[in-house]
mmCIF file with all atom_site columns, N, CA and C in Angstrom:
data_model
loop_
_atom_site.group_PDB
_atom_site.id
_atom_site.type_symbol
_atom_site.label_atom_id
_atom_site.label_alt_id
_atom_site.label_comp_id
_atom_site.label_asym_id
_atom_site.label_entity_id
_atom_site.label_seq_id
_atom_site.pdbx_PDB_ins_code
_atom_site.Cartn_x
_atom_site.Cartn_y
_atom_site.Cartn_z
_atom_site.occupancy
_atom_site.B_iso_or_equiv
_atom_site.pdbx_formal_charge
_atom_site.auth_seq_id
_atom_site.auth_comp_id
_atom_site.auth_asym_id
_atom_site.auth_atom_id
_atom_site.pdbx_PDB_model_num
ATOM 1   N N  . MET A 1 1  ? -36.749 -55.847 -82.566 1.00 52.00 ? 30  MET A N  1
ATOM 2   C CA . MET A 1 1  ? -36.532 -55.522 -83.970 1.00 52.00 ? 30  MET A CA 1
ATOM 3   C C  . MET A 1 1  ? -36.845 -54.058 -84.253 1.00 52.00 ? 30  MET A C  1
ATOM 4   N N  . GLY A 1 2  ? -36.825 -53.218 -83.247 1.00 61.00 ? 31  GLY A N  1
ATOM 5   C CA . GLY A 1 2  ? -37.015 -51.800 -83.467 1.00 61.00 ? 31  GLY A CA 1
ATOM 6   C C  . GLY A 1 2  ? -38.450 -51.342 -83.429 1.00 61.00 ? 31  GLY A C  1
ATOM 7   N N  . SER A 1 3  ? -39.382 -52.174 -83.016 1.00 62.00 ? 32  SER A N  1
ATOM 8   C CA . SER A 1 3  ? -40.768 -51.723 -82.925 1.00 62.00 ? 32  SER A CA 1
ATOM 9   C C  . SER A 1 3  ? -41.283 -51.981 -81.518 1.00 62.00 ? 32  SER A C  1
ATOM 10  N N  . THR A 1 4  ? -42.452 -51.440 -81.253 1.00 69.00 ? 33  THR A N  1
ATOM 11  C CA . THR A 1 4  ? -43.061 -51.664 -79.948 1.00 69.00 ? 33  THR A CA 1
ATOM 12  C C  . THR A 1 4  ? -44.126 -52.748 -80.025 1.00 69.00 ? 33  THR A C  1
ATOM 13  N N  . HIS A 1 5  ? -44.171 -53.445 -81.126 1.00 66.00 ? 34  HIS A N  1
ATOM 14  C CA . HIS A 1 5  ? -45.128 -54.532 -81.287 1.00 66.00 ? 34  HIS A CA 1
ATOM 15  C C  . HIS A 1 5  ? -44.740 -55.659 -80.334 1.00 66.00 ? 34  HIS A C  1
ATOM 16  N N  . LYS A 1 6  ? -45.657 -56.134 -79.495 1.00 75.00 ? 35  LYS A N  1
ATOM 17  C CA . LYS A 1 6  ? -45.321 -57.050 -78.415 1.00 75.00 ? 35  LYS A CA 1
ATOM 18  C C  . LYS A 1 6  ? -45.525 -58.517 -78.761 1.00 75.00 ? 35  LYS A C  1
ATOM 19  N N  . THR A 1 7  ? -45.685 -58.842 -80.002 1.00 81.00 ? 36  THR A N  1
ATOM 20  C CA . THR A 1 7  ? -45.879 -60.228 -80.392 1.00 81.00 ? 36  THR A CA 1
ATOM 21  C C  . THR A 1 7  ? -44.598 -60.774 -80.995 1.00 81.00 ? 36  THR A C  1
ATOM 22  N N  . ILE A 1 8  ? -44.232 -61.969 -80.583 1.00 82.00 ? 37  ILE A N  1
ATOM 23  C CA . ILE A 1 8  ? -43.082 -62.640 -81.174 1.00 82.00 ? 37  ILE A CA 1
ATOM 24  C C  . ILE A 1 8  ? -43.628 -63.770 -82.037 1.00 82.00 ? 37  ILE A C  1
ATOM 25  N N  . TYR A 1 9  ? -43.243 -63.771 -83.287 1.00 86.00 ? 38  TYR A N  1
ATOM 26  C CA . TYR A 1 9  ? -43.744 -64.771 -84.220 1.00 86.00 ? 38  TYR A CA 1
ATOM 27  C C  . TYR A 1 9  ? -42.760 -65.938 -84.312 1.00 86.00 ? 38  TYR A C  1
ATOM 28  N N  . MET A 1 10 ? -43.264 -67.094 -84.732 1.00 89.00 ? 39  MET A N  1
ATOM 29  C CA . MET A 1 10 ? -42.447 -68.302 -84.834 1.00 89.00 ? 39  MET A CA 1
ATOM 30  C C  . MET A 1 10 ? -41.206 -68.113 -85.705 1.00 89.00 ? 39  MET A C  1
ATOM 31  N N  . PRO A 1 11 ? -41.267 -67.444 -86.836 1.00 89.00 ? 40  PRO A N  1
ATOM 32  C CA . PRO A 1 11 ? -40.034 -67.255 -87.610 1.00 89.00 ? 40  PRO A CA 1
ATOM 33  C C  . PRO A 1 11 ? -38.953 -66.521 -86.813 1.00 89.00 ? 40  PRO A C  1
ATOM 34  N N  . ASP A 1 12 ? -39.375 -65.597 -85.949 1.00 86.00 ? 41  ASP A N  1
ATOM 35  C CA . ASP A 1 12 ? -38.404 -64.902 -85.096 1.00 86.00 ? 41  ASP A CA 1
ATOM 36  C C  . ASP A 1 12 ? -37.756 -65.883 -84.122 1.00 86.00 ? 41  ASP A C  1
ATOM 37  N N  . ILE A 1 13 ? -38.557 -66.738 -83.504 1.00 88.00 ? 42  ILE A N  1
ATOM 38  C CA . ILE A 1 13 ? -38.048 -67.733 -82.560 1.00 88.00 ? 42  ILE A CA 1
ATOM 39  C C  . ILE A 1 13 ? -37.132 -68.715 -83.284 1.00 88.00 ? 42  ILE A C  1
ATOM 40  N N  . GLU A 1 14 ? -37.564 -69.169 -84.447 1.00 90.00 ? 43  GLU A N  1
ATOM 41  C CA . GLU A 1 14 ? -36.792 -70.149 -85.191 1.00 90.00 ? 43  GLU A CA 1
ATOM 42  C C  . GLU A 1 14 ? -35.451 -69.592 -85.670 1.00 90.00 ? 43  GLU A C  1
ATOM 43  N N  . SER A 1 15 ? -35.366 -68.293 -85.818 1.00 92.00 ? 44  SER A N  1
ATOM 44  C CA . SER A 1 15 ? -34.128 -67.694 -86.310 1.00 92.00 ? 44  SER A CA 1
ATOM 45  C C  . SER A 1 15 ? -33.079 -67.525 -85.202 1.00 92.00 ? 44  SER A C  1
ATOM 46  N N  . ILE A 1 16 ? -33.485 -67.722 -83.955 1.00 92.00 ? 45  ILE A N  1
ATOM 47  C CA . ILE A 1 16 ? -32.537 -67.600 -82.840 1.00 92.00 ? 45  ILE A CA 1
ATOM 48  C C  . ILE A 1 16 ? -31.625 -68.820 -82.835 1.00 92.00 ? 45  ILE A C  1
ATOM 49  N N  . ARG A 1 17 ? -30.347 -68.578 -82.805 1.00 92.00 ? 46  ARG A N  1
ATOM 50  C CA . ARG A 1 17 ? -29.367 -69.656 -82.776 1.00 92.00 ? 46  ARG A CA 1
ATOM 51  C C  . ARG A 1 17 ? -28.626 -69.612 -81.449 1.00 92.00 ? 46  ARG A C  1
ATOM 52  N N  . VAL A 1 18 ? -28.550 -70.750 -80.799 1.00 92.00 ? 47  VAL A N  1
ATOM 53  C CA . VAL A 1 18 ? -27.852 -70.856 -79.522 1.00 92.00 ? 47  VAL A CA 1
ATOM 54  C C  . VAL A 1 18 ? -26.662 -71.786 -79.732 1.00 92.00 ? 47  VAL A C  1
ATOM 55  N N  . PRO A 1 19 ? -25.449 -71.266 -79.599 1.00 93.00 ? 48  PRO A N  1
ATOM 56  C CA . PRO A 1 19 ? -24.282 -72.132 -79.789 1.00 93.00 ? 48  PRO A CA 1
ATOM 57  C C  . PRO A 1 19 ? -24.139 -73.108 -78.613 1.00 93.00 ? 48  PRO A C  1
ATOM 58  N N  . LEU A 1 20 ? -23.975 -74.365 -78.926 1.00 94.00 ? 49  LEU A N  1
ATOM 59  C CA . LEU A 1 20 ? -23.798 -75.395 -77.912 1.00 94.00 ? 49  LEU A CA 1
ATOM 60  C C  . LEU A 1 20 ? -22.586 -76.245 -78.254 1.00 94.00 ? 49  LEU A C  1
ATOM 61  N N  . PRO A 1 21 ? -21.844 -76.671 -77.238 1.00 95.00 ? 50  PRO A N  1
ATOM 62  C CA . PRO A 1 21 ? -20.748 -77.600 -77.512 1.00 95.00 ? 50  PRO A CA 1
ATOM 63  C C  . PRO A 1 21 ? -21.337 -78.966 -77.886 1.00 95.00 ? 50  PRO A C  1
ATOM 64  N N  . PRO A 1 22 ? -20.525 -79.835 -78.464 1.00 96.00 ? 51  PRO A N  1
ATOM 65  C CA . PRO A 1 22 ? -21.008 -81.175 -78.795 1.00 96.00 ? 51  PRO A CA 1
ATOM 66  C C  . PRO A 1 22 ? -21.504 -81.898 -77.533 1.00 96.00 ? 51  PRO A C  1
ATOM 67  N N  . ALA A 1 23 ? -22.388 -82.887 -77.731 1.00 96.00 ? 52  ALA A N  1
ATOM 68  C CA . ALA A 1 23 ? -23.013 -83.588 -76.604 1.00 96.00 ? 52  ALA A CA 1
ATOM 69  C C  . ALA A 1 23 ? -21.982 -84.213 -75.673 1.00 96.00 ? 52  ALA A C  1
ATOM 70  N N  . ASP A 1 24 ? -20.908 -84.810 -76.217 1.00 97.00 ? 53  ASP A N  1
ATOM 71  C CA . ASP A 1 24 ? -19.909 -85.429 -75.341 1.00 97.00 ? 53  ASP A CA 1
ATOM 72  C C  . ASP A 1 24 ? -19.202 -84.385 -74.484 1.00 97.00 ? 53  ASP A C  1
ATOM 73  N N  . GLU A 1 25 ? -18.967 -83.219 -75.043 1.00 97.00 ? 54  GLU A N  1
ATOM 74  C CA . GLU A 1 25 ? -18.342 -82.138 -74.255 1.00 97.00 ? 54  GLU A CA 1
ATOM 75  C C  . GLU A 1 25 ? -19.313 -81.628 -73.188 1.00 97.00 ? 54  GLU A C  1
ATOM 76  N N  . GLN A 1 26 ? -20.588 -81.566 -73.524 1.00 96.00 ? 55  GLN A N  1
ATOM 77  C CA . GLN A 1 26 ? -21.591 -81.171 -72.533 1.00 96.00 ? 55  GLN A CA 1
ATOM 78  C C  . GLN A 1 26 ? -21.592 -82.142 -71.358 1.00 96.00 ? 55  GLN A C  1
ATOM 79  N N  . MET A 1 27 ? -21.495 -83.435 -71.665 1.00 96.00 ? 56  MET A N  1
ATOM 80  C CA . MET A 1 27 ? -21.479 -84.450 -70.607 1.00 96.00 ? 56  MET A CA 1
ATOM 81  C C  . MET A 1 27 ? -20.232 -84.303 -69.726 1.00 96.00 ? 56  MET A C  1
ATOM 82  N N  . GLU A 1 28 ? -19.096 -83.977 -70.326 1.00 96.00 ? 57  GLU A N  1
ATOM 83  C CA . GLU A 1 28 ? -17.870 -83.758 -69.555 1.00 96.00 ? 57  GLU A CA 1
ATOM 84  C C  . GLU A 1 28 ? -18.024 -82.556 -68.629 1.00 96.00 ? 57  GLU A C  1
ATOM 85  N N  . ILE A 1 29 ? -18.659 -81.522 -69.134 1.00 95.00 ? 58  ILE A N  1
ATOM 86  C CA . ILE A 1 29 ? -18.883 -80.314 -68.326 1.00 95.00 ? 58  ILE A CA 1
ATOM 87  C C  . ILE A 1 29 ? -19.781 -80.644 -67.134 1.00 95.00 ? 58  ILE A C  1
ATOM 88  N N  . VAL A 1 30 ? -20.834 -81.402 -67.384 1.00 95.00 ? 59  VAL A N  1
ATOM 89  C CA . VAL A 1 30 ? -21.747 -81.778 -66.307 1.00 95.00 ? 59  VAL A CA 1
ATOM 90  C C  . VAL A 1 30 ? -21.026 -82.638 -65.276 1.00 95.00 ? 59  VAL A C  1
ATOM 91  N N  . ALA A 1 31 ? -20.230 -83.610 -65.728 1.00 94.00 ? 60  ALA A N  1
ATOM 92  C CA . ALA A 1 31 ? -19.493 -84.479 -64.811 1.00 94.00 ? 60  ALA A CA 1
ATOM 93  C C  . ALA A 1 31 ? -18.524 -83.658 -63.960 1.00 94.00 ? 60  ALA A C  1
ATOM 94  N N  . ALA A 1 32 ? -17.829 -82.718 -64.575 1.00 94.00 ? 61  ALA A N  1
ATOM 95  C CA . ALA A 1 32 ? -16.903 -81.864 -63.824 1.00 94.00 ? 61  ALA A CA 1
ATOM 96  C C  . ALA A 1 32 ? -17.662 -81.039 -62.788 1.00 94.00 ? 61  ALA A C  1
ATOM 97  N N  . GLY A 1 33 ? -18.827 -80.550 -63.165 1.00 94.00 ? 62  GLY A N  1
ATOM 98  C CA . GLY A 1 33 ? -19.651 -79.793 -62.221 1.00 94.00 ? 62  GLY A CA 1
ATOM 99  C C  . GLY A 1 33 ? -20.090 -80.647 -61.044 1.00 94.00 ? 62  GLY A C  1
ATOM 100 N N  . HIS A 1 34 ? -20.457 -81.882 -61.308 1.00 92.00 ? 63  HIS A N  1
ATOM 101 C CA . HIS A 1 34 ? -20.870 -82.794 -60.230 1.00 92.00 ? 63  HIS A CA 1
ATOM 102 C C  . HIS A 1 34 ? -19.700 -83.088 -59.300 1.00 92.00 ? 63  HIS A C  1
ATOM 103 N N  . ASN A 1 35 ? -18.517 -83.288 -59.849 1.00 90.00 ? 64  ASN A N  1
ATOM 104 C CA . ASN A 1 35 ? -17.336 -83.531 -59.015 1.00 90.00 ? 64  ASN A CA 1
ATOM 105 C C  . ASN A 1 35 ? -17.061 -82.339 -58.109 1.00 90.00 ? 64  ASN A C  1
ATOM 106 N N  . GLU A 1 36 ? -17.119 -81.154 -58.671 1.00 93.00 ? 65  GLU A N  1
ATOM 107 C CA . GLU A 1 36 ? -16.884 -79.944 -57.884 1.00 93.00 ? 65  GLU A CA 1
ATOM 108 C C  . GLU A 1 36 ? -17.956 -79.787 -56.813 1.00 93.00 ? 65  GLU A C  1
ATOM 109 N N  . GLN A 1 37 ? -19.193 -80.083 -57.156 1.00 95.00 ? 66  GLN A N  1
ATOM 110 C CA . GLN A 1 37 ? -20.286 -79.955 -56.190 1.00 95.00 ? 66  GLN A CA 1
ATOM 111 C C  . GLN A 1 37 ? -20.087 -80.905 -55.019 1.00 95.00 ? 66  GLN A C  1
ATOM 112 N N  . GLY A 1 38 ? -19.610 -82.124 -55.313 1.00 91.00 ? 67  GLY A N  1
ATOM 113 C CA . GLY A 1 38 ? -19.345 -83.081 -54.238 1.00 91.00 ? 67  GLY A CA 1
ATOM 114 C C  . GLY A 1 38 ? -18.302 -82.559 -53.267 1.00 91.00 ? 67  GLY A C  1
ATOM 115 N N  . ALA A 1 39 ? -17.243 -81.977 -53.805 1.00 91.00 ? 68  ALA A N  1
ATOM 116 C CA . ALA A 1 39 ? -16.191 -81.416 -52.954 1.00 91.00 ? 68  ALA A CA 1
ATOM 117 C C  . ALA A 1 39 ? -16.734 -80.253 -52.132 1.00 91.00 ? 68  ALA A C  1
ATOM 118 N N  . LEU A 1 40 ? -17.560 -79.422 -52.732 1.00 95.00 ? 69  LEU A N  1
ATOM 119 C CA . LEU A 1 40 ? -18.139 -78.286 -52.006 1.00 95.00 ? 69  LEU A CA 1
ATOM 120 C C  . LEU A 1 40 ? -19.096 -78.766 -50.916 1.00 95.00 ? 69  LEU A C  1
ATOM 121 N N  . ASP A 1 41 ? -19.857 -79.817 -51.209 1.00 96.00 ? 70  ASP A N  1
ATOM 122 C CA . ASP A 1 41 ? -20.772 -80.363 -50.203 1.00 96.00 ? 70  ASP A CA 1
ATOM 123 C C  . ASP A 1 41 ? -20.002 -80.893 -48.997 1.00 96.00 ? 70  ASP A C  1
ATOM 124 N N  . LYS A 1 42 ? -18.879 -81.584 -49.245 1.00 95.00 ? 71  LYS A N  1
ATOM 125 C CA . LYS A 1 42 ? -18.056 -82.091 -48.145 1.00 95.00 ? 71  LYS A CA 1
ATOM 126 C C  . LYS A 1 42 ? -17.502 -80.941 -47.316 1.00 95.00 ? 71  LYS A C  1
ATOM 127 N N  . CYS A 1 43 ? -17.058 -79.910 -47.989 1.00 96.00 ? 72  CYS A N  1
ATOM 128 C CA . CYS A 1 43 ? -16.504 -78.743 -47.299 1.00 96.00 ? 72  CYS A CA 1
ATOM 129 C C  . CYS A 1 43 ? -17.587 -78.066 -46.448 1.00 96.00 ? 72  CYS A C  1
ATOM 130 N N  . ALA A 1 44 ? -18.770 -77.913 -47.000 1.00 97.00 ? 73  ALA A N  1
ATOM 131 C CA . ALA A 1 44 ? -19.877 -77.297 -46.254 1.00 97.00 ? 73  ALA A CA 1
ATOM 132 C C  . ALA A 1 44 ? -20.243 -78.125 -45.028 1.00 97.00 ? 73  ALA A C  1
ATOM 133 N N  . ALA A 1 45 ? -20.225 -79.441 -45.158 1.00 97.00 ? 74  ALA A N  1
ATOM 134 C CA . ALA A 1 45 ? -20.538 -80.310 -44.024 1.00 97.00 ? 74  ALA A CA 1
ATOM 135 C C  . ALA A 1 45 ? -19.488 -80.167 -42.927 1.00 97.00 ? 74  ALA A C  1
ATOM 136 N N  . ARG A 1 46 ? -18.226 -80.093 -43.315 1.00 98.00 ? 75  ARG A N  1
ATOM 137 C CA . ARG A 1 46 ? -17.157 -79.930 -42.319 1.00 98.00 ? 75  ARG A CA 1
ATOM 138 C C  . ARG A 1 46 ? -17.279 -78.584 -41.609 1.00 98.00 ? 75  ARG A C  1
ATOM 139 N N  . ILE A 1 47 ? -17.621 -77.555 -42.347 1.00 98.00 ? 76  ILE A N  1
ATOM 140 C CA . ILE A 1 47 ? -17.792 -76.228 -41.740 1.00 98.00 ? 76  ILE A CA 1
ATOM 141 C C  . ILE A 1 47 ? -18.969 -76.250 -40.767 1.00 98.00 ? 76  ILE A C  1
ATOM 142 N N  . SER A 1 48 ? -20.051 -76.900 -41.140 1.00 98.00 ? 77  SER A N  1
ATOM 143 C CA . SER A 1 48 ? -21.209 -77.008 -40.249 1.00 98.00 ? 77  SER A CA 1
ATOM 144 C C  . SER A 1 48 ? -20.835 -77.741 -38.967 1.00 98.00 ? 77  SER A C  1
ATOM 145 N N  . ASP A 1 49 ? -20.069 -78.818 -39.095 1.00 98.00 ? 78  ASP A N  1
ATOM 146 C CA . ASP A 1 49 ? -19.612 -79.552 -37.908 1.00 98.00 ? 78  ASP A CA 1
ATOM 147 C C  . ASP A 1 49 ? -18.760 -78.655 -37.014 1.00 98.00 ? 78  ASP A C  1
ATOM 148 N N  . GLN A 1 50 ? -17.874 -77.872 -37.618 1.00 98.00 ? 79  GLN A N  1
ATOM 149 C CA . GLN A 1 50 ? -17.017 -76.967 -36.847 1.00 98.00 ? 79  GLN A CA 1
ATOM 150 C C  . GLN A 1 50 ? -17.844 -75.912 -36.128 1.00 98.00 ? 79  GLN A C  1
ATOM 151 N N  . ILE A 1 51 ? -18.870 -75.406 -36.764 1.00 98.00 ? 80  ILE A N  1
ATOM 152 C CA . ILE A 1 51 ? -19.731 -74.399 -36.135 1.00 98.00 ? 80  ILE A CA 1
ATOM 153 C C  . ILE A 1 51 ? -20.400 -74.974 -34.897 1.00 98.00 ? 80  ILE A C  1
ATOM 154 N N  . VAL A 1 52 ? -20.894 -76.209 -35.009 1.00 98.00 ? 81  VAL A N  1
ATOM 155 C CA . VAL A 1 52 ? -21.525 -76.857 -33.852 1.00 98.00 ? 81  VAL A CA 1
ATOM 156 C C  . VAL A 1 52 ? -20.525 -77.001 -32.712 1.00 98.00 ? 81  VAL A C  1
ATOM 157 N N  . LEU A 1 53 ? -19.311 -77.470 -33.015 1.00 98.00 ? 82  LEU A N  1
ATOM 158 C CA . LEU A 1 53 ? -18.285 -77.618 -31.973 1.00 98.00 ? 82  LEU A CA 1
ATOM 159 C C  . LEU A 1 53 ? -17.930 -76.278 -31.330 1.00 98.00 ? 82  LEU A C  1
ATOM 160 N N  . LEU A 1 54 ? -17.797 -75.249 -32.142 1.00 98.00 ? 83  LEU A N  1
ATOM 161 C CA . LEU A 1 54 ? -17.466 -73.930 -31.597 1.00 98.00 ? 83  LEU A CA 1
ATOM 162 C C  . LEU A 1 54 ? -18.580 -73.398 -30.707 1.00 98.00 ? 83  LEU A C  1
ATOM 163 N N  . GLN A 1 55 ? -19.827 -73.650 -31.090 1.00 98.00 ? 84  GLN A N  1
ATOM 164 C CA . GLN A 1 55 ? -20.951 -73.226 -30.245 1.00 98.00 ? 84  GLN A CA 1
ATOM 165 C C  . GLN A 1 55 ? -20.934 -73.959 -28.913 1.00 98.00 ? 84  GLN A C  1
ATOM 166 N N  . GLU A 1 56 ? -20.624 -75.268 -28.947 1.00 98.00 ? 85  GLU A N  1
ATOM 167 C CA . GLU A 1 56 ? -20.541 -76.046 -27.711 1.00 98.00 ? 85  GLU A CA 1
ATOM 168 C C  . GLU A 1 56 ? -19.410 -75.537 -26.831 1.00 98.00 ? 85  GLU A C  1
ATOM 169 N N  . ARG A 1 57 ? -18.269 -75.254 -27.417 1.00 97.00 ? 86  ARG A N  1
ATOM 170 C CA . ARG A 1 57 ? -17.127 -74.754 -26.639 1.00 97.00 ? 86  ARG A CA 1
ATOM 171 C C  . ARG A 1 57 ? -17.411 -73.380 -26.060 1.00 97.00 ? 86  ARG A C  1
ATOM 172 N N  . ARG A 1 58 ? -18.078 -72.550 -26.816 1.00 97.00 ? 87  ARG A N  1
ATOM 173 C CA . ARG A 1 58 ? -18.446 -71.221 -26.322 1.00 97.00 ? 87  ARG A CA 1
ATOM 174 C C  . ARG A 1 58 ? -19.347 -71.349 -25.106 1.00 97.00 ? 87  ARG A C  1
ATOM 175 N N  . GLN A 1 59 ? -20.346 -72.231 -25.214 1.00 97.00 ? 88  GLN A N  1
ATOM 176 C CA . GLN A 1 59 ? -21.262 -72.421 -24.093 1.00 97.00 ? 88  GLN A CA 1
ATOM 177 C C  . GLN A 1 59 ? -20.525 -72.967 -22.870 1.00 97.00 ? 88  GLN A C  1
ATOM 178 N N  . ALA A 1 60 ? -19.606 -73.905 -23.086 1.00 95.00 ? 89  ALA A N  1
ATOM 179 C CA . ALA A 1 60 ? -18.828 -74.465 -21.975 1.00 95.00 ? 89  ALA A CA 1
ATOM 180 C C  . ALA A 1 60 ? -17.969 -73.387 -21.317 1.00 95.00 ? 89  ALA A C  1
ATOM 181 N N  . LEU A 1 61 ? -17.389 -72.504 -22.122 1.00 93.00 ? 90  LEU A N  1
ATOM 182 C CA . LEU A 1 61 ? -16.571 -71.424 -21.576 1.00 93.00 ? 90  LEU A CA 1
ATOM 183 C C  . LEU A 1 61 ? -17.418 -70.456 -20.759 1.00 93.00 ? 90  LEU A C  1
ATOM 184 N N  . ILE A 1 62 ? -18.579 -70.114 -21.258 1.00 92.00 ? 91  ILE A N  1
ATOM 185 C CA . ILE A 1 62 ? -19.477 -69.217 -20.515 1.00 92.00 ? 91  ILE A CA 1
ATOM 186 C C  . ILE A 1 62 ? -19.877 -69.866 -19.195 1.00 92.00 ? 91  ILE A C  1
ATOM 187 N N  . THR A 1 63 ? -20.234 -71.141 -19.248 1.00 94.00 ? 92  THR A N  1
ATOM 188 C CA . THR A 1 63 ? -20.625 -71.855 -18.027 1.00 94.00 ? 92  THR A CA 1
ATOM 189 C C  . THR A 1 63 ? -19.476 -71.884 -17.026 1.00 94.00 ? 92  THR A C  1
ATOM 190 N N  . ALA A 1 64 ? -18.274 -72.183 -17.487 1.00 93.00 ? 93  ALA A N  1
ATOM 191 C CA . ALA A 1 64 ? -17.114 -72.228 -16.600 1.00 93.00 ? 93  ALA A CA 1
ATOM 192 C C  . ALA A 1 64 ? -16.848 -70.861 -15.985 1.00 93.00 ? 93  ALA A C  1
ATOM 193 N N  . ALA A 1 65 ? -17.002 -69.806 -16.763 1.00 88.00 ? 94  ALA A N  1
ATOM 194 C CA . ALA A 1 65 ? -16.751 -68.461 -16.246 1.00 88.00 ? 94  ALA A CA 1
ATOM 195 C C  . ALA A 1 65 ? -17.802 -68.069 -15.207 1.00 88.00 ? 94  ALA A C  1
ATOM 196 N N  . VAL A 1 66 ? -19.050 -68.408 -15.442 1.00 90.00 ? 95  VAL A N  1
ATOM 197 C CA . VAL A 1 66 ? -20.130 -68.031 -14.535 1.00 90.00 ? 95  VAL A CA 1
ATOM 198 C C  . VAL A 1 66 ? -20.071 -68.830 -13.237 1.00 90.00 ? 95  VAL A C  1
ATOM 199 N N  . THR A 1 67 ? -19.684 -70.076 -13.300 1.00 91.00 ? 96  THR A N  1
ATOM 200 C CA . THR A 1 67 ? -19.650 -70.930 -12.103 1.00 91.00 ? 96  THR A CA 1
ATOM 201 C C  . THR A 1 67 ? -18.330 -70.839 -11.347 1.00 91.00 ? 96  THR A C  1
ATOM 202 N N  . GLY A 1 68 ? -17.407 -70.013 -11.823 1.00 87.00 ? 97  GLY A N  1
ATOM 203 C CA . GLY A 1 68 ? -16.148 -69.817 -11.121 1.00 87.00 ? 97  GLY A CA 1
ATOM 204 C C  . GLY A 1 68 ? -15.115 -70.895 -11.385 1.00 87.00 ? 97  GLY A C  1
ATOM 205 N N  . GLN A 1 69 ? -15.320 -71.710 -12.348 1.00 89.00 ? 98  GLN A N  1
ATOM 206 C CA . GLN A 1 69 ? -14.387 -72.774 -12.678 1.00 89.00 ? 98  GLN A CA 1
ATOM 207 C C  . GLN A 1 69 ? -13.238 -72.278 -13.568 1.00 89.00 ? 98  GLN A C  1
ATOM 208 N N  . LEU A 1 70 ? -13.344 -71.063 -14.034 1.00 83.00 ? 99  LEU A N  1
ATOM 209 C CA . LEU A 1 70 ? -12.349 -70.511 -14.945 1.00 83.00 ? 99  LEU A CA 1
ATOM 210 C C  . LEU A 1 70 ? -11.448 -69.565 -14.179 1.00 83.00 ? 99  LEU A C  1
ATOM 211 N N  . ASP A 1 71 ? -10.159 -69.801 -14.203 1.00 80.00 ? 100 ASP A N  1
ATOM 212 C CA . ASP A 1 71 ? -9.197  -68.965 -13.491 1.00 80.00 ? 100 ASP A CA 1
ATOM 213 C C  . ASP A 1 71 ? -8.745  -67.853 -14.426 1.00 80.00 ? 100 ASP A C  1
ATOM 214 N N  . ILE A 1 72 ? -9.178  -66.631 -14.139 1.00 75.00 ? 101 ILE A N  1
ATOM 215 C CA . ILE A 1 72 ? -8.818  -65.489 -14.965 1.00 75.00 ? 101 ILE A CA 1
ATOM 216 C C  . ILE A 1 72 ? -7.865  -64.612 -14.160 1.00 75.00 ? 101 ILE A C  1
ATOM 217 N N  . PRO A 1 73 ? -6.597  -64.524 -14.596 1.00 79.00 ? 102 PRO A N  1
ATOM 218 C CA . PRO A 1 73 ? -5.633  -63.701 -13.860 1.00 79.00 ? 102 PRO A CA 1
ATOM 219 C C  . PRO A 1 73 ? -6.002  -62.219 -13.982 1.00 79.00 ? 102 PRO A C  1
ATOM 220 N N  . GLU A 1 74 ? -5.762  -61.483 -12.908 1.00 81.00 ? 103 GLU A N  1
ATOM 221 C CA . GLU A 1 74 ? -6.077  -60.055 -12.923 1.00 81.00 ? 103 GLU A CA 1
ATOM 222 C C  . GLU A 1 74 ? -5.008  -59.295 -13.707 1.00 81.00 ? 103 GLU A C  1
ATOM 223 N N  . ALA A 1 75 ? -5.451  -58.270 -14.391 1.00 72.00 ? 104 ALA A N  1
ATOM 224 C CA . ALA A 1 75 ? -4.520  -57.434 -15.168 1.00 72.00 ? 104 ALA A CA 1
ATOM 225 C C  . ALA A 1 75 ? -3.717  -56.553 -14.214 1.00 72.00 ? 104 ALA A C  1
ATOM 226 N N  . ALA A 1 76 ? -2.468  -56.314 -14.534 1.00 66.00 ? 105 ALA A N  1
ATOM 227 C CA . ALA A 1 76 ? -1.598  -55.502 -13.667 1.00 66.00 ? 105 ALA A CA 1
ATOM 228 C C  . ALA A 1 76 ? -1.775  -54.044 -13.935 1.00 66.00 ? 105 ALA A C  1
#
């Protein structure tokens, strides 16, 4: 309010207005958020599974290359 006074009084707090949608609209927003979160959780789980598989394949490729099981043609 233009001063350096560091106290906030109750009338100041009470005068603050926060616009909110109606309760039913709030519930719809929350439900939509939960639906989206479920889809994101599934996607994150699939990505985690893919990372594990890629790490396993990388290790198998390194092992095959080191043990001579991998046929690498020479460059011309």
